[in-house]
C-alpha positions as YAML, in Angstrom:
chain: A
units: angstrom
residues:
- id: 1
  name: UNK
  ca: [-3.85, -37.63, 31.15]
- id: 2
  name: UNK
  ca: [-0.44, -35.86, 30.66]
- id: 3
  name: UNK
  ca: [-0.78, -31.51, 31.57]
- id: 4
  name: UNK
  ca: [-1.53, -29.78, 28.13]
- id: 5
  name: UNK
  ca: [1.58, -27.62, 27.00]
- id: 6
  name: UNK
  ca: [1.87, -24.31, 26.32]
- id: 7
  name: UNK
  ca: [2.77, -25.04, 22.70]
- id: 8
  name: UNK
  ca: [0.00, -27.88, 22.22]
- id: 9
  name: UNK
  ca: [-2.69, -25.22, 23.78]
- id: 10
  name: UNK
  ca: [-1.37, -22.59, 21.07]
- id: 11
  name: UNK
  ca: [-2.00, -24.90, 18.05]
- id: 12
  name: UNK
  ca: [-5.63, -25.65, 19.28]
- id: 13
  name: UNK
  ca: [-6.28, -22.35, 19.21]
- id: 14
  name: UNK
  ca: [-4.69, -22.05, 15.59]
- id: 15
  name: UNK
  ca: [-6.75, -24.98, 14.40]
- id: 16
  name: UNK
  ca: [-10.18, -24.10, 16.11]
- id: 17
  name: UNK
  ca: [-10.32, -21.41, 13.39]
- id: 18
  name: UNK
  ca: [-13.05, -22.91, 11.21]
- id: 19
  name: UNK
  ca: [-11.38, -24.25, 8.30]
- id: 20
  name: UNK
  ca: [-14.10, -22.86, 5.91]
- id: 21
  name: UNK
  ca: [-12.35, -19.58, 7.20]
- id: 22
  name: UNK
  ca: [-9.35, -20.22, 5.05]
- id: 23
  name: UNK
  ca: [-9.50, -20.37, 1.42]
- id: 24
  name: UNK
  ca: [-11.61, -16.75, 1.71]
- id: 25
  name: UNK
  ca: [-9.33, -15.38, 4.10]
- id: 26
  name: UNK
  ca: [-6.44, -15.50, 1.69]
- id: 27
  name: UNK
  ca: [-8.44, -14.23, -0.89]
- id: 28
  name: UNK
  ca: [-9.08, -11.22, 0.50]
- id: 29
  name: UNK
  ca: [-5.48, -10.66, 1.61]
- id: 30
  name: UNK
  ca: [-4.54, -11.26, -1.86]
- id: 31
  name: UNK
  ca: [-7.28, -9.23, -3.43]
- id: 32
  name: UNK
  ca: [-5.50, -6.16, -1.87]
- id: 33
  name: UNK
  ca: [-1.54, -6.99, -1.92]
- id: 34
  name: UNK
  ca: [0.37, -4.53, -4.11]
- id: 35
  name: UNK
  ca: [2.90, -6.96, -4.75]
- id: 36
  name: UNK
  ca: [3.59, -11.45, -4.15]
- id: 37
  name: UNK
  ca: [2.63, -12.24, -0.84]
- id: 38
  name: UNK
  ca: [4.87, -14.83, 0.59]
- id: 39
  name: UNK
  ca: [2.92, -18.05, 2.52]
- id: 40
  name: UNK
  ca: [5.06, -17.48, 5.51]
- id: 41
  name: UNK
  ca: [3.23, -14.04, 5.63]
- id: 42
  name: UNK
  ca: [0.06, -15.04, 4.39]
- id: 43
  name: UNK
  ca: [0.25, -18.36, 7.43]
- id: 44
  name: UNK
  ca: [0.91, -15.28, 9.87]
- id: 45
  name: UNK
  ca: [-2.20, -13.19, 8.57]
- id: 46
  name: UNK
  ca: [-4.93, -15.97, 8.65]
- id: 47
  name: UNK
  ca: [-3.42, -17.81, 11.91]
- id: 48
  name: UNK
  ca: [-2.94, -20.98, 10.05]
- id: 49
  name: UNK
  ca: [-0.08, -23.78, 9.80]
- id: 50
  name: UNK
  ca: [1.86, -22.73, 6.91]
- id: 51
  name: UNK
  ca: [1.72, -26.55, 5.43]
- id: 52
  name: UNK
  ca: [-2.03, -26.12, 5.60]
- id: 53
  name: UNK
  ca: [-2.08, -22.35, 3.81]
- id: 54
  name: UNK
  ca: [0.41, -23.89, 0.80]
- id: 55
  name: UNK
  ca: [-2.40, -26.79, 0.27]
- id: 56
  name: UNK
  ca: [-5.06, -24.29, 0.17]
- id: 57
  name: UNK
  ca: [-3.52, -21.83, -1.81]
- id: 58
  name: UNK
  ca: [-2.67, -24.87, -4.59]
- id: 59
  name: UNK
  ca: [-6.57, -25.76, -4.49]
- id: 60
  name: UNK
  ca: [-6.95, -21.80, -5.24]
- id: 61
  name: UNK
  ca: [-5.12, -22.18, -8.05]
- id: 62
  name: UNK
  ca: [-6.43, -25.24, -9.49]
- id: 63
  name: UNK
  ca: [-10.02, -24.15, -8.99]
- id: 64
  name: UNK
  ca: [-9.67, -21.00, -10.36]
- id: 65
  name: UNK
  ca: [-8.03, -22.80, -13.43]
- id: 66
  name: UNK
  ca: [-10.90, -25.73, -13.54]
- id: 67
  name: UNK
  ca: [-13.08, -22.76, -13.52]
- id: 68
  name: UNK
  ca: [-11.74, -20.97, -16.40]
- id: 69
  name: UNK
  ca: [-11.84, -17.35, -14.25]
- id: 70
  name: UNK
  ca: [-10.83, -14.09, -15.82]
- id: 71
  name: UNK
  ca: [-7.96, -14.09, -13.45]
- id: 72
  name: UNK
  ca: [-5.18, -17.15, -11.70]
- id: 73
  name: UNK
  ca: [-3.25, -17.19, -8.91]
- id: 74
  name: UNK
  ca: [0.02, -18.02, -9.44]
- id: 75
  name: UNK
  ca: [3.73, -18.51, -6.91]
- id: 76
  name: UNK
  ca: [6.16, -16.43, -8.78]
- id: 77
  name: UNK
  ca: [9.40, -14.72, -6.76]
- id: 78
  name: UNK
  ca: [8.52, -16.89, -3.75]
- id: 79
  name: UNK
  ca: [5.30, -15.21, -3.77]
- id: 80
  name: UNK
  ca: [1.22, -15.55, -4.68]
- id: 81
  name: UNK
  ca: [-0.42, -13.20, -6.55]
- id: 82
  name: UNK
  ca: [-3.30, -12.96, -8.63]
- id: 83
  name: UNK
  ca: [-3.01, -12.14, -12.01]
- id: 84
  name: UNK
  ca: [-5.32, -12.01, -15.23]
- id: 85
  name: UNK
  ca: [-5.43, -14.58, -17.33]
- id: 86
  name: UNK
  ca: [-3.43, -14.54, -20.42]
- id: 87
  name: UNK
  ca: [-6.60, -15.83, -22.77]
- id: 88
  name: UNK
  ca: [-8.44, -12.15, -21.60]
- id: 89
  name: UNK
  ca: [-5.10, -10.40, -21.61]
- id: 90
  name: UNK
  ca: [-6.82, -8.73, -25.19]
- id: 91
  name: UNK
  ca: [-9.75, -7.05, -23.18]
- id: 92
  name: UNK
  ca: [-7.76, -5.41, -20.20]
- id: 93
  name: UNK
  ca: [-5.44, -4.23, -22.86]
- id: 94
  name: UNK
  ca: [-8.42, -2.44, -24.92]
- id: 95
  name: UNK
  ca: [-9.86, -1.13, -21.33]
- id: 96
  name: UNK
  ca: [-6.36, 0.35, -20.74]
- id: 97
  name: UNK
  ca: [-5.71, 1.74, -24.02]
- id: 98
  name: UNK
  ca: [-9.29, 3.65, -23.79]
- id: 99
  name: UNK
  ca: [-8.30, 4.93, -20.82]
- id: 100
  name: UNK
  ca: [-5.21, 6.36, -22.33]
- id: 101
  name: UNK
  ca: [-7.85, 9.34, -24.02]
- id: 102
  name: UNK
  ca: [-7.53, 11.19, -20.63]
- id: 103
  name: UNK
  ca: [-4.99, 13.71, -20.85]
- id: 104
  name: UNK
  ca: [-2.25, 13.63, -18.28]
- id: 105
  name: UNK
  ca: [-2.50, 16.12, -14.95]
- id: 106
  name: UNK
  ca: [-0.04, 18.45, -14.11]
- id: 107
  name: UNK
  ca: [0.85, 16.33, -10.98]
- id: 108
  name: UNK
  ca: [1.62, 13.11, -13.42]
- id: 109
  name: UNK
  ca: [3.59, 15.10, -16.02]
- id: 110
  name: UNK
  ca: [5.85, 16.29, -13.43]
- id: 111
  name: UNK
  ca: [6.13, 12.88, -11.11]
- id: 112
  name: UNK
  ca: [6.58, 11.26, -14.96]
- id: 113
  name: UNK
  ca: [9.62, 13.93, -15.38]
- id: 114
  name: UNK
  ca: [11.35, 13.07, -11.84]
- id: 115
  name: UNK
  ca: [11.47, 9.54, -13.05]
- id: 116
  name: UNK
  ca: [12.88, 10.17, -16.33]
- id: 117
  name: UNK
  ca: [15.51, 12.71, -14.54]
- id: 118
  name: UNK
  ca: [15.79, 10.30, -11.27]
- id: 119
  name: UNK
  ca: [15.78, 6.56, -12.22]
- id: 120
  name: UNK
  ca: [15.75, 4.53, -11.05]
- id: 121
  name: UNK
  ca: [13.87, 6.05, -8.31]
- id: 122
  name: UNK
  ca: [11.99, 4.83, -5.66]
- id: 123
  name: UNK
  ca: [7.95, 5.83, -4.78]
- id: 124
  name: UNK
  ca: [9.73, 7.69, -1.74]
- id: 125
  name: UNK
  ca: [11.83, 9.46, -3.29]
- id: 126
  name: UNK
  ca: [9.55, 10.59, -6.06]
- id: 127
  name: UNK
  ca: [7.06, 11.74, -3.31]
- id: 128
  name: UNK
  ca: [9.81, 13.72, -1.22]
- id: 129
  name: UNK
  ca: [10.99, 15.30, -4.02]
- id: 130
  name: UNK
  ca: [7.72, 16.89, -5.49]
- id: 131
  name: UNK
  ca: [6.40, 17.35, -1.31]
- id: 132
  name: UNK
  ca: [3.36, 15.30, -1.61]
- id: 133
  name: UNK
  ca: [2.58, 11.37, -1.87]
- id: 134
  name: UNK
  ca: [2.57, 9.91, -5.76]
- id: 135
  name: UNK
  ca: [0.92, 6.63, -5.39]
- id: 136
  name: UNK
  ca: [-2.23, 7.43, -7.10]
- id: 137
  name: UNK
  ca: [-0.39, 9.20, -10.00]
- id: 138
  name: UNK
  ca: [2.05, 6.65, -10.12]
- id: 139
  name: UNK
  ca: [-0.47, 4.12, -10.22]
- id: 140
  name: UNK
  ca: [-1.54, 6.14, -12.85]
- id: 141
  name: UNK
  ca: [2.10, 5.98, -15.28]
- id: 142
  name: UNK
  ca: [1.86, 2.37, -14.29]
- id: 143
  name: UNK
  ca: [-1.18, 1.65, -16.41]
- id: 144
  name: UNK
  ca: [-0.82, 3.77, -19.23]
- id: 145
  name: UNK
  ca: [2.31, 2.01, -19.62]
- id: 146
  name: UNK
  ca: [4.61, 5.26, -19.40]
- id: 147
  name: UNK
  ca: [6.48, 3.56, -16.06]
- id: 148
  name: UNK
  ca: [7.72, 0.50, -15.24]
- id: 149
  name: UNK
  ca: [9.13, -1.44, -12.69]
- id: 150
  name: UNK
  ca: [12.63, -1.84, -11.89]
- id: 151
  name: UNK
  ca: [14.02, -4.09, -9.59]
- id: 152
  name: UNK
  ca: [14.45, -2.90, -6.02]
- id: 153
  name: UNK
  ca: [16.69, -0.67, -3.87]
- id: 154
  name: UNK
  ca: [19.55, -3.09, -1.77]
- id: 155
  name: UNK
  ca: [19.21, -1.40, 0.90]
- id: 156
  name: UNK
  ca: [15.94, -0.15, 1.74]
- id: 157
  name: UNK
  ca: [14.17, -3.70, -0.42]
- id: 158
  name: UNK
  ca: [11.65, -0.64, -2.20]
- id: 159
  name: UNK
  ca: [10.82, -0.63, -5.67]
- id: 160
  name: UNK
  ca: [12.09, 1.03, -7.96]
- id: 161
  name: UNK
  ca: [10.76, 2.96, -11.12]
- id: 162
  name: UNK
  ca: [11.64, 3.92, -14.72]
- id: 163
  name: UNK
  ca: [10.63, 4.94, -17.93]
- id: 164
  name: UNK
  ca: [9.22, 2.32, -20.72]
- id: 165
  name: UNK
  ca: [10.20, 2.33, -24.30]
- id: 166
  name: UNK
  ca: [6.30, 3.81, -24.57]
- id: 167
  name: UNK
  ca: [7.43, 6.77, -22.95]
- id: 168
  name: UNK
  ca: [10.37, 7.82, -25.72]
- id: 169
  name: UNK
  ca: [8.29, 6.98, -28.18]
- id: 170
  name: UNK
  ca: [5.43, 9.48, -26.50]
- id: 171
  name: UNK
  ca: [7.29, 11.96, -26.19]
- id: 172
  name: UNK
  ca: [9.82, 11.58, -29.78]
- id: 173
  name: UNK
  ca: [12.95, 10.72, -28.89]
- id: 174
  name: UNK
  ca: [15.05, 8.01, -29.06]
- id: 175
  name: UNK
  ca: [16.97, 7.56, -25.82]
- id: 176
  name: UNK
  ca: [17.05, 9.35, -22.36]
- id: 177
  name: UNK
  ca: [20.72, 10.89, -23.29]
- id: 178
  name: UNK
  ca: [18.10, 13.40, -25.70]
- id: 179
  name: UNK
  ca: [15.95, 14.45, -22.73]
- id: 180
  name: UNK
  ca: [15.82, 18.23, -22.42]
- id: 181
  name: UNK
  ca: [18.74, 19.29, -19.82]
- id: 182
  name: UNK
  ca: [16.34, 19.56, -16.92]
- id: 183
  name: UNK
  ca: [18.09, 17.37, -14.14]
- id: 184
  name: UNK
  ca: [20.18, 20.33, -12.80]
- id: 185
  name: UNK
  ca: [17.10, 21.65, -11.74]
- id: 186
  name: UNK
  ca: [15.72, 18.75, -9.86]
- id: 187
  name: UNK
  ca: [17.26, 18.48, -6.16]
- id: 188
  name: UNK
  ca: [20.29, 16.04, -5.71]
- id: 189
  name: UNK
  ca: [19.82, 13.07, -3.46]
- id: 190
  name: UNK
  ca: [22.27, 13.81, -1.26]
- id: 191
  name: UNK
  ca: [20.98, 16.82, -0.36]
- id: 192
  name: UNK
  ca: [17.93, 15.75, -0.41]
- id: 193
  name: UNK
  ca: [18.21, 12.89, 1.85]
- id: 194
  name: UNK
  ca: [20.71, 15.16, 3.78]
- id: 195
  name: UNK
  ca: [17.47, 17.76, 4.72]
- id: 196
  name: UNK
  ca: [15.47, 14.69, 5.33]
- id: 197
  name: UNK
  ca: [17.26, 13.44, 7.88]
- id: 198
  name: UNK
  ca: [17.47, 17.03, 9.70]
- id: 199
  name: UNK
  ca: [13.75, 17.09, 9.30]
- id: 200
  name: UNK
  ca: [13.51, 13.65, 11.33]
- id: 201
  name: UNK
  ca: [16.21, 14.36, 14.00]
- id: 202
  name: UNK
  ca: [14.88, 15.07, 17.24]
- id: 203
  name: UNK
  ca: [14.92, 19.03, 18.11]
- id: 204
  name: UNK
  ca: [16.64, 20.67, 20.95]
- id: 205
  name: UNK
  ca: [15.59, 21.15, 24.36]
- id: 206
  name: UNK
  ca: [14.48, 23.86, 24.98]
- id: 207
  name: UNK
  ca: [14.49, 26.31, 27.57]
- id: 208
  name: UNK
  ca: [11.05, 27.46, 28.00]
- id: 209
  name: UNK
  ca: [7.61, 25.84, 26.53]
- id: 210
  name: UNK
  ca: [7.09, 26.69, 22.64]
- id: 211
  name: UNK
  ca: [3.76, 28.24, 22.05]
- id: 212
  name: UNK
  ca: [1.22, 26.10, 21.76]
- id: 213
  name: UNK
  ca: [0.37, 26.06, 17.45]
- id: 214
  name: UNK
  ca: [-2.77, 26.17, 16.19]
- id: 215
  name: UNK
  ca: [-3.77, 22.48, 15.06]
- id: 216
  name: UNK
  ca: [-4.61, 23.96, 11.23]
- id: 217
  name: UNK
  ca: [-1.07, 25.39, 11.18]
- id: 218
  name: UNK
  ca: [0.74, 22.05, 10.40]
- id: 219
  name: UNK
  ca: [2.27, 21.96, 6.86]
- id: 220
  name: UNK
  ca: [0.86, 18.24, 6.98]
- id: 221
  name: UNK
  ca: [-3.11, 18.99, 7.88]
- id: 222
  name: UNK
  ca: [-4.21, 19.15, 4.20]
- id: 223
  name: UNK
  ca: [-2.01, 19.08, 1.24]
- id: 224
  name: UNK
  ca: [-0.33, 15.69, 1.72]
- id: 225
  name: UNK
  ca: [-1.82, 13.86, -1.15]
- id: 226
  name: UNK
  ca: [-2.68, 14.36, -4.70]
- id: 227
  name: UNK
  ca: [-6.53, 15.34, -5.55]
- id: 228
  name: UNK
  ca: [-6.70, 12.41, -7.76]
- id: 229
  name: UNK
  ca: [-5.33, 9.51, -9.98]
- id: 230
  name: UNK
  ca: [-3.14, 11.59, -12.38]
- id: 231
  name: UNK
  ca: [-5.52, 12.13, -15.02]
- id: 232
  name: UNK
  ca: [-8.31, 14.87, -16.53]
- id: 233
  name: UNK
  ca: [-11.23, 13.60, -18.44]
- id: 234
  name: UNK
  ca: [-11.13, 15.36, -22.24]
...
């Protein structure tokens, strides 16, 4: 019997993986993905061939479909995703639209602004600019169909975010050339990414120890995040 090879041992310990394993595996990965998953980075995830996670991830699909499930999984952009099915597309869009009673926070209404003033704008950018993180809130704009997406940075690959036609007709105006003159007062990205990037650089060294800080003195121990989704019940 020929010596087993490195390469033959490390797909025998791919493929001892129970099988069963697979098909649930990817659903929970996809279950929590913000955005399309490619297979090469699902195959990576579950420890499976990448032939074998494309066949299982078409039976997915199928099943869900022979099924008739509230949601399918589709590859769109090179990527799978679930996403609800257009038959039930009337109830999620009644759930949202009730949801749209809540008034808006103070934290939305001014993340909502930087995006008008800003976009497209990037999540980052939106949270550096207001000095806390905005996923919730712009999780928030997302579904109440204020913000959408658009398309991504070329250089960093992050999405980026603007206003919907929703939001002009919200607020009563007809373009974003009759927004309030407000953007003067928001920070320019230069600058901004100019005081980032002293923030980041590595300080001095320094002669003698610096005192040791108390561990509640850090400006990042509590207020890093918003309290909540971006809305206030009425």
């Amino acid at each position: 019997m020929s010596e087993t090879t490195e390469a033959e041992v490390e797909v025998e310990e791919t493929l001892a993986i129970p099988v069963a394993a697979l098909r649930p595996a990817l659903e929970a990965l996809l279950m929590v993905a913000d955005q399309p998953m490619e297979t090469m980075a699902l195959a990576t995830a579950v420890g499976y061939p990448t032939d074998e996670v494309t066949a299982a991830l078409t039976a997915l699909a199928q099943e869900y479909d022979e099924q008739g499930r509230g949601f399918e999984l589709r590859d769109v952009g090179g990527g799978w995703r679930y996403y609800t099915r257009e038959e039930y597309a009337a109830v999620v869009e009644g759930y949202v639209l009730d949801g749209q009673q809540a008034r808006l926070t103070q934290a939305a209404l001014e993340t909502l602004a930087v995006v008008a003033y800003k976009q497209p704008v990037s999540r980052a950018r939106v949270s550096a600019i207001r000095g806390v993180s905005v996923d919730g809130v712009m999780r928030t704009l997302l579904n109440r169909g204020l913000v959408e997406e658009a398309g991504s940075d070329h250089e960093t690959q992050a999405n980026l975010y603007r206003t919907t036609s929703y939001f002009l007709e919200r607020i009563g105006i007809q373009s974003l050339d009759d927004l309030p003159e407000l953007a003067p007062y928001l920070p320019d990205m230069a600058d901004l990414e100019d005081e980032l990037a002293e923030m980041v650089a590595p300080a001095p060294m320094a002669s003698e120890p610096a005192p040791e800080e108390h561990p509640h003195s850090s400006p990042h121990s509590g207020d890093g995040t918003e309290p909540d989704g971006g809305t206030e019940p009425t």
